[in-house]
Amino acid sequence: MPLSKLIGPGSPEEPPSGKRERRKEARPGELLDAALDLFVEKGFAATRAEEVAARAGVSKGTLFLYFPSKEELFKAVVRENISGRFKEWNEEFETFEGSAADMVRYCMKVWWERIGATRASGITKLMISEARNFPELAAFYQQEAIRPGTQLIRRILQRGMDSGEFRQLDLDYAVFSIVAPMIFLIMMKHSLGPCAPQDYPLDPERYVQSQCETLLIGLCVRPDGGS
Amino acid sequence: MPLSKLIGPGSPEEPPSGKRERRKEARPGELLDAALDLFVEKGFAATRAEEVAARAGVSKGTLFLYFPSKEELFKAVVRENISGRFKEWNEEFETFEGSAADMVRYCMKVWWERIGATRASGITKLMISEARNFPELAAFYQQEAIRPGTQLIRRILQRGMDSGEFRQLDLDYAVFSIVAPMIFLIMMKHSLGPCAPQDYPLDPERYVQSQCETLLIGLCVRPDGGS
Amino acid sequence: MPLSKLIGPGSPEEPPSGKRERRKEARPGELLDAALDLFVEKGFAATRAEEVAARAGVSKGTLFLYFPSKEELFKAVVRENISGRFKEWNEEFETFEGSAADMVRYCMKVWWERIGATRASGITKLMISEARNFPELAAFYQQEAIRPGTQLIRRILQRGMDSGEFRQLDLDYAVFSIVAPMIFLIMMKHSLGPCAPQDYPLDPERYVQSQCETLLIGLCVRPDGGS
Amino acid sequence: MPLSKLIGPGSPEEPPSGKRERRKEARPGELLDAALDLFVEKGFAATRAEEVAARAGVSKGTLFLYFPSKEELFKAVVRENISGRFKEWNEEFETFEGSAADMVRYCMKVWWERIGATRASGITKLMISEARNFPELAAFYQQEAIRPGTQLIRRILQRGMDSGEFRQLDLDYAVFSIVAPMIFLIMMKHSLGPCAPQDYPLDPERYVQSQCETLLIGLCVRPDGGS
DNA sequence: AATGAATGAGTGTTCATTCAT
DNA sequence: TATGAATGAACACTCATTCAT
């Protein structure tokens, strides 16, 4: 099965009472949603404010009612979609019961499910594409998303090394063994993938699993020995 | 080492007599150079034609003397920098003497040296960032650069499997074990890297080597056995 | 007089409430008016879009809010001012009571009053000057304005021949006996006339009458009978 | 026959010896020729200097070697093609033997042959189309071409009135009975004619003759009497 | 004299942003 | 609050004109 939309077009959970009120309260979110899609698809510069507004179902003027400028809209899109879930995730891993290898498996699987397969993955594409145009934002992203993620992975690897599961690794480089395949998958999903569908009929789950297994063999002291 | 400098900053054979003439012949190249840098740095839309001209040391009008439009300039930049060197590389690998593992090591090392470390890596960043805005060009890139590269890697892996060095792999997915870390490195070099230098003090050579070794352990039947 | 003011500077029925709104509805018309004047005066290529906007009292951007390009503005100007009034005119002539000579007199007089003396005459000047640059538009003009006009005149002449008033004429050429002096008058009004006022102190009414009378003598079997 | 083809598509009389030299001397003329064609076809503003040069077979730079600016080129084109031949023509008519009606016939026939049918007619089209953009030039044209022409026609008509051939005419208006059909023919030839060939399959000679005869009936005291 | 590469002011067009309604 | 008409700065692209060769 080829890879496809595991995502859904936005979850309108819990609509408030009145119609107007709901829309009013939902406006910023709808705009951010629309903006995320368009920024990911066309980049910041090539996305027109009017198009964002249109896709959100409001007028151009309304957009500027909620965001003082296109640039602020962009920043809001990024900030909104980084949402520090790392505390939560950290706890998840603190209480994780299982081997370090399972943690790596779980980490990559969850990364795909919660980030890669969702609209949130657009942020990764966006930041990597636009980093040079938004250095402050890139720094913010680095600090809020990448650093915590890196720390999480380092802890996992450290744990594996401590427990004797993994061989001695240079963590500064080893983290990228997990990061690179995930980032690559996400970038492809949003750039060349849609342009050359025949060349990327990848099943993301199988991709993740495949990368994961090869990686684990590479990390473990005795890949198939142990037990 | 049978291989040598295939690249080089353009062969300046026979510079024409007059000052004007020499400059004239160099113009397209200078413009493409300047354009590559700027497109990589700021993206297509955010790069101003005049800036490209200025960086090439000419006026705005001169740019349009050589390229009929900004879009054609972009396409020329991409085309110019893809230049199928794959035939050459394929031959290099056909005559390669050594294990499949050495081929993988050599492949990634050379990828970094000839692409990653050079301005050519900008094209990769560019295409991944702008693919959605230039679908035809992305298709061209896919066909001229990615497909040959993928084939080359598939052959290497197949050879390793045939020789019993590597375990049985699903090639459709295994190629990305080599591709992903290289693409990741290149993307970082051109996007987040320059924005958060303190977070990426990576030594590319060590990165490549690290990824390579972990990967090879993951690929080989007996990671620490043969060879 | 069965005929009355068929022309008029547009019916301003029901001006909308707000200032903005009223202006908005009037914009296209104001722009077309300004554009007609300038195109007639300077030609298409030499007329700057900004000048058209300025004359209409709006900014350059507003012009492109209503017309997607300068060329479309030009086409709109022409189309707007051709407005097939020929059905109406044909009816007028069907029910005309009087001699064929009177019809010719009436025809030329009315031509001047309704076209020549009004801004509509600018379109004639414009089309003749710019035909080569707008072949499709010229064809449209030919079909919508010239062909019907020619047909009308042919019918008049035919009627005169049928009634024995006019001598036997080759209609293909005779129509120009009426057309040429009118077109000439209109061209002069818009080109050399304003440049050499001392040479064209012509009273258009007297011009039309003079041409008309000489022409009628030339057309009639026996202009005024014996003597 | 004292008069003969005085005009011709450029008189290359006395080509100098060497090829280069001839071309050198011919350059301005070739440029004026090319410019006339293009100005007539596209108007002043829409004609590009480079195109003129290309049609004349020289480079853009050479054009500005002979004419300091595009505007001066235009003026030169007009001046060159007006060439006061009126003194000559006046003499022709002074010594003309025949009736005033014959003079009118001869005048219109010759007008067509020497102006209308030749490239010189382009100047008429040009001046009428561009008069508003070149008021000084229009004044010059008025003085050098139109006024003498008008005078010539006035004299012819006056002679007819003096001899009793023509009825008493208001000369200020009567001249246009001759001028209008000729100008009309020339304008059509250069504007709508080429755009709607199916609507103008006119035989110019028959047109002139037709207009001429109708006109003469209108002018003469006894249209169907004499002759 | 002739060339054509180079220039840069000028123009059409876009689009983020404002503001009267 | 929401609208969308209006704005004008910005940019791609053109082309008359210059000038080194």
XYZ file of N, CA and C in Angstrom, chain B residues 68-193:
378
model
N 16.116 34.849 -19.909
C 14.914 35.596 -20.289
C 13.988 35.905 -19.129
N 14.115 35.193 -18.040
C 13.269 35.505 -16.893
C 13.898 34.923 -15.642
N 13.424 35.383 -14.525
C 13.939 34.894 -13.252
C 13.713 33.392 -13.155
N 12.595 32.948 -13.647
C 12.283 31.524 -13.577
C 13.257 30.718 -14.434
N 13.562 31.220 -15.603
C 14.528 30.526 -16.448
C 15.905 30.529 -15.805
N 16.218 31.613 -15.129
C 17.487 31.661 -14.404
C 17.527 30.535 -13.377
N 16.445 30.394 -12.662
C 16.372 29.337 -11.649
C 16.572 27.969 -12.288
N 15.851 27.738 -13.356
C 15.973 26.447 -14.023
C 17.404 26.216 -14.499
N 18.008 27.270 -15.038
C 19.380 27.136 -15.522
C 20.309 26.802 -14.369
N 20.083 27.440 -13.228
C 20.913 27.157 -12.066
C 20.830 25.676 -11.715
N 19.634 25.172 -11.695
C 19.462 23.767 -11.324
C 20.086 22.863 -12.383
N 19.749 23.110 -13.615
C 20.268 22.254 -14.680
C 21.781 22.259 -14.699
N 22.321 23.445 -14.559
C 23.764 23.607 -14.644
C 24.476 22.772 -13.588
N 23.844 22.636 -12.440
C 24.537 22.023 -11.317
C 24.199 20.550 -11.113
N 23.424 20.008 -12.000
C 23.114 18.596 -11.861
C 24.051 17.755 -12.718
N 24.356 18.266 -13.840
C 25.337 17.665 -14.746
C 25.599 16.196 -14.442
N 25.024 15.327 -15.228
C 25.128 13.896 -14.953
C 26.564 13.392 -14.838
N 27.044 13.340 -13.638
C 28.356 12.734 -13.452
C 28.201 11.266 -13.098
N 26.968 10.786 -13.241
C 26.711 9.439 -12.749
C 27.345 8.362 -13.614
N 27.461 8.633 -14.906
C 28.110 7.658 -15.759
C 29.528 7.410 -15.235
N 30.199 8.508 -15.038
C 31.547 8.478 -14.508
C 31.609 7.735 -13.175
N 30.707 8.088 -12.291
C 30.698 7.460 -10.982
C 30.393 5.969 -11.094
N 29.443 5.666 -11.944
C 29.128 4.253 -12.132
C 30.367 3.463 -12.527
N 31.107 4.026 -13.471
C 32.328 3.350 -13.893
C 33.292 3.195 -12.727
N 33.394 4.237 -11.973
C 34.263 4.184 -10.813
C 33.896 2.996 -9.928
N 32.614 2.802 -9.776
C 32.192 1.723 -8.891
C 32.284 0.349 -9.568
N 32.129 0.355 -10.880
C 32.279 -0.917 -11.583
C 33.686 -1.489 -11.359
N 34.636 -0.577 -11.406
C 36.027 -1.027 -11.309
C 36.569 -0.968 -9.889
N 35.667 -0.696 -8.977
C 36.107 -0.559 -7.594
C 36.613 -1.895 -7.068
N 37.754 -1.844 -6.442
C 38.292 -3.069 -5.851
C 38.199 -2.959 -4.345
N 37.445 -3.829 -3.774
C 37.277 -3.797 -2.327
C 35.931 -4.372 -1.961
N 35.653 -4.425 -0.707
C 34.414 -5.026 -0.239
C 33.242 -4.078 -0.478
N 32.041 -4.621 -0.360
C 30.845 -3.785 -0.479
C 30.819 -2.759 0.638
N 31.268 -3.162 1.788
C 31.319 -2.214 2.908
C 32.235 -1.048 2.562
N 33.346 -1.350 1.966
C 34.238 -0.268 1.539
C 33.566 0.610 0.498
N 32.780 -0.030 -0.341
C 32.068 0.774 -1.344
C 31.107 1.738 -0.672
N 30.415 1.240 0.320
C 29.490 2.137 1.034
C 30.270 3.260 1.691
N 31.334 2.898 2.334
C 32.162 3.945 2.961
C 32.639 4.956 1.918
N 33.133 4.430 0.828
C 33.642 5.300 -0.223
C 32.528 6.170 -0.794
N 31.403 5.548 -1.002
C 30.251 6.267 -1.572
C 29.870 7.468 -0.721
N 29.738 7.250 0.565
C 29.301 8.347 1.424
C 30.397 9.397 1.572
N 31.621 8.935 1.621
C 32.729 9.885 1.743
C 32.793 10.778 0.502
N 32.694 10.106 -0.619
C 32.779 10.847 -1.869
C 31.568 11.755 -2.064
N 30.432 11.302 -1.646
C 29.217 12.123 -1.726
C 29.446 13.426 -0.975
N 29.996 13.297 0.191
C 30.252 14.509 0.955
C 31.294 15.379 0.261
N 32.371 14.748 -0.178
C 33.456 15.544 -0.746
C 33.055 16.260 -2.028
N 32.293 15.553 -2.872
C 32.005 16.129 -4.192
C 30.693 16.896 -4.261
N 29.798 16.520 -3.389
C 28.521 17.242 -3.400
C 28.358 18.042 -2.114
N 28.303 17.314 -1.037
C 27.980 17.961 0.243
C 28.873 19.143 0.566
N 30.161 18.977 0.383
C 31.075 20.042 0.797
C 31.171 21.157 -0.230
N 30.620 20.940 -1.394
C 30.740 21.957 -2.447
C 29.434 22.731 -2.612
N 29.515 23.718 -3.476
C 28.322 24.515 -3.743
C 27.202 23.660 -4.342
N 27.566 22.526 -4.921
C 26.542 21.696 -5.541
C 25.486 21.249 -4.536
N 25.894 21.181 -3.269
C 24.924 20.743 -2.273
C 23.759 21.730 -2.166
N 24.026 22.966 -2.546
C 22.946 23.952 -2.514
C 21.771 23.533 -3.372
N 22.067 22.859 -4.473
C 20.992 22.434 -5.367
C 20.039 21.473 -4.652
N 20.634 20.587 -3.866
C 19.789 19.653 -3.130
C 18.852 20.410 -2.203
N 19.454 21.316 -1.436
C 18.623 22.139 -0.546
C 17.537 22.862 -1.352
N 17.962 23.436 -2.463
C 17.064 24.230 -3.286
C 15.896 23.389 -3.779
N 16.210 22.256 -4.344
C 15.154 21.439 -4.929
C 14.182 20.945 -3.866
N 14.722 20.570 -2.733
C 13.821 20.069 -1.687
C 12.945 21.198 -1.161
N 13.512 22.390 -1.086
C 12.722 23.506 -0.584
C 11.699 24.004 -1.599
N 12.053 23.979 -2.865
C 11.211 24.615 -3.876
C 10.459 23.638 -4.768
N 10.600 22.353 -4.469
C 10.005 21.354 -5.372
C 8.550 21.656 -5.699
N 7.802 22.008 -4.692
C 6.368 22.216 -4.916
C 6.090 23.388 -5.839
N 7.007 24.350 -5.872
C 6.790 25.501 -6.746
C 7.315 25.273 -8.162
N 8.102 24.236 -8.349
C 8.654 23.940 -9.673
C 8.527 22.457 -9.965
N 7.318 22.015 -10.143
C 7.103 20.568 -10.294
C 7.850 19.977 -11.477
N 7.848 20.694 -12.596
C 8.546 20.140 -13.758
C 10.035 19.988 -13.461
N 10.555 21.021 -12.785
C 11.967 20.990 -12.465
C 12.263 19.885 -11.461
N 11.348 19.707 -10.534
C 11.533 18.642 -9.549
C 11.550 17.297 -10.254
N 10.694 17.158 -11.227
C 10.661 15.903 -11.970
C 11.984 15.697 -12.703
N 12.479 16.768 -13.285
C 13.770 16.716 -13.977
C 14.882 16.316 -13.017
N 14.871 16.931 -11.857
C 15.881 16.630 -10.844
C 15.765 15.182 -10.401
N 14.545 14.772 -10.182
C 14.285 13.386 -9.799
C 14.917 12.428 -10.806
N 14.698 12.763 -12.066
C 15.148 11.859 -13.120
C 16.657 11.917 -13.331
N 17.192 13.119 -13.277
C 18.605 13.302 -13.628
C 19.545 13.069 -12.460
N 19.060 13.323 -11.266
C 19.973 13.239 -10.123
C 19.591 12.106 -9.170
N 18.336 12.086 -8.802
C 17.963 11.157 -7.744
C 17.917 9.725 -8.253
N 17.250 9.534 -9.380
C 17.110 8.188 -9.895
C 18.483 7.538 -10.153
N 19.377 8.199 -10.853
C 20.705 7.595 -11.054
C 21.406 7.313 -9.740
N 21.305 8.263 -8.809
C 21.954 8.048 -7.525
C 21.383 6.834 -6.824
N 20.073 6.738 -6.842
C 19.426 5.592 -6.216
C 19.872 4.291 -6.869
N 19.941 4.297 -8.164
C 20.369 3.093 -8.879
C 21.777 2.676 -8.473
N 22.621 3.676 -8.389
C 24.005 3.398 -8.012
C 24.061 2.719 -6.642
N 23.316 3.270 -5.734
C 23.322 2.720 -4.369
C 22.701 1.323 -4.346
N 21.630 1.189 -5.112
C 21.013 -0.148 -5.173
C 22.027 -1.181 -5.665
N 22.808 -0.793 -6.649
C 23.792 -1.746 -7.180
C 24.830 -2.112 -6.117
N 25.236 -1.117 -5.377
C 26.214 -1.390 -4.321
C 25.627 -2.370 -3.311
N 24.421 -2.083 -2.882
C 23.795 -2.944 -1.878
C 23.574 -4.343 -2.441
N 23.135 -4.392 -3.695
C 22.908 -5.693 -4.321
C 24.204 -6.500 -4.346
N 25.271 -5.804 -4.684
C 26.564 -6.472 -4.738
C 26.930 -7.043 -3.374
N 26.668 -6.259 -2.336
C 26.952 -6.732 -0.989
C 26.111 -7.939 -0.624
N 24.874 -7.929 -1.065
C 24.005 -9.068 -0.784
C 24.480 -10.286 -1.581
N 24.831 -10.038 -2.825
C 25.289 -11.145 -3.670
C 26.556 -11.792 -3.102
N 27.426 -10.939 -2.586
C 28.693 -11.471 -2.092
C 28.562 -12.053 -0.692
N 27.370 -11.924 -0.120
C 27.173 -12.465 1.213
C 27.615 -11.536 2.320
N 28.107 -10.355 1.931
C 28.504 -9.403 2.978
C 27.294 -8.868 3.730
N 26.306 -8.466 2.950
C 25.119 -7.862 3.570
C 24.025 -8.897 3.721
N 23.195 -8.654 4.688
C 22.041 -9.533 4.836
C 21.017 -9.212 3.745
N 20.010 -10.032 3.674
C 19.004 -9.810 2.647
C 18.180 -8.577 3.010
N 18.197 -7.600 2.088
C 17.552 -6.312 2.365
C 16.442 -6.064 1.358
N 15.464 -5.342 1.801
C 14.470 -4.836 0.839
C 15.051 -3.560 0.243
N 15.562 -3.679 -0.976
C 16.305 -2.543 -1.550
C 15.494 -1.265 -1.594
N 14.179 -1.401 -1.846
C 13.345 -0.194 -1.935
C 13.469 0.681 -0.692
N 13.750 0.030 0.414
C 13.855 0.805 1.649
C 15.296 0.966 2.094
N 16.105 -0.009 1.762
C 17.478 0.020 2.273
C 18.278 1.187 1.699
N 17.999 1.555 0.473
C 18.757 2.675 -0.102
C 18.692 3.908 0.786
N 17.563 4.097 1.428
C 17.410 5.306 2.235
C 18.290 5.290 3.463
N 18.778 4.128 3.824
C 19.718 4.081 4.947
C 20.995 4.824 4.607
N 21.310 4.840 3.339
C 22.479 5.603 2.901
C 22.093 7.028 2.542
N 20.948 7.148 1.881
C 20.532 8.466 1.383
C 20.177 9.411 2.524
N 19.383 8.926 3.443
C 18.847 9.815 4.481
C 19.925 10.558 5.258
N 20.939 9.884 5.766
C 21.924 10.659 6.531
C 22.659 11.694 5.699
N 22.856 11.409 4.409
C 23.540 12.397 3.566
C 22.643 13.597 3.286
N 21.416 13.325 2.936
C 20.485 14.429 2.684
C 20.304 15.273 3.944
N 20.194 14.581 5.052
C 20.037 15.308 6.310
C 21.215 16.246 6.548
N 22.389 15.723 6.342
C 23.587 16.554 6.548
C 23.568 17.788 5.656
N 23.225 17.552 4.424
C 23.211 18.660 3.464
C 22.141 19.692 3.825
N 20.984 19.205 4.209
C 19.930 20.153 4.574
C 20.353 20.977 5.783
N 20.919 20.312 6.757
C 21.344 21.047 7.948
C 22.387 22.103 7.595
N 23.309 21.687 6.750
C 24.360 22.628 6.356
C 23.781 23.931 5.819
N 22.645 23.819 5.116
C 22.111 25.008 4.435
C 20.923 25.654 5.131
N 20.432 25.016 6.181
C 19.255 25.662 6.783
C 19.482 25.939 8.256
N 19.216 24.963 9.081
C 19.321 25.263 10.500
C 20.765 25.445 10.931
N 21.664 24.776 10.295
C 23.068 24.881 10.665
C 23.544 26.320 10.822
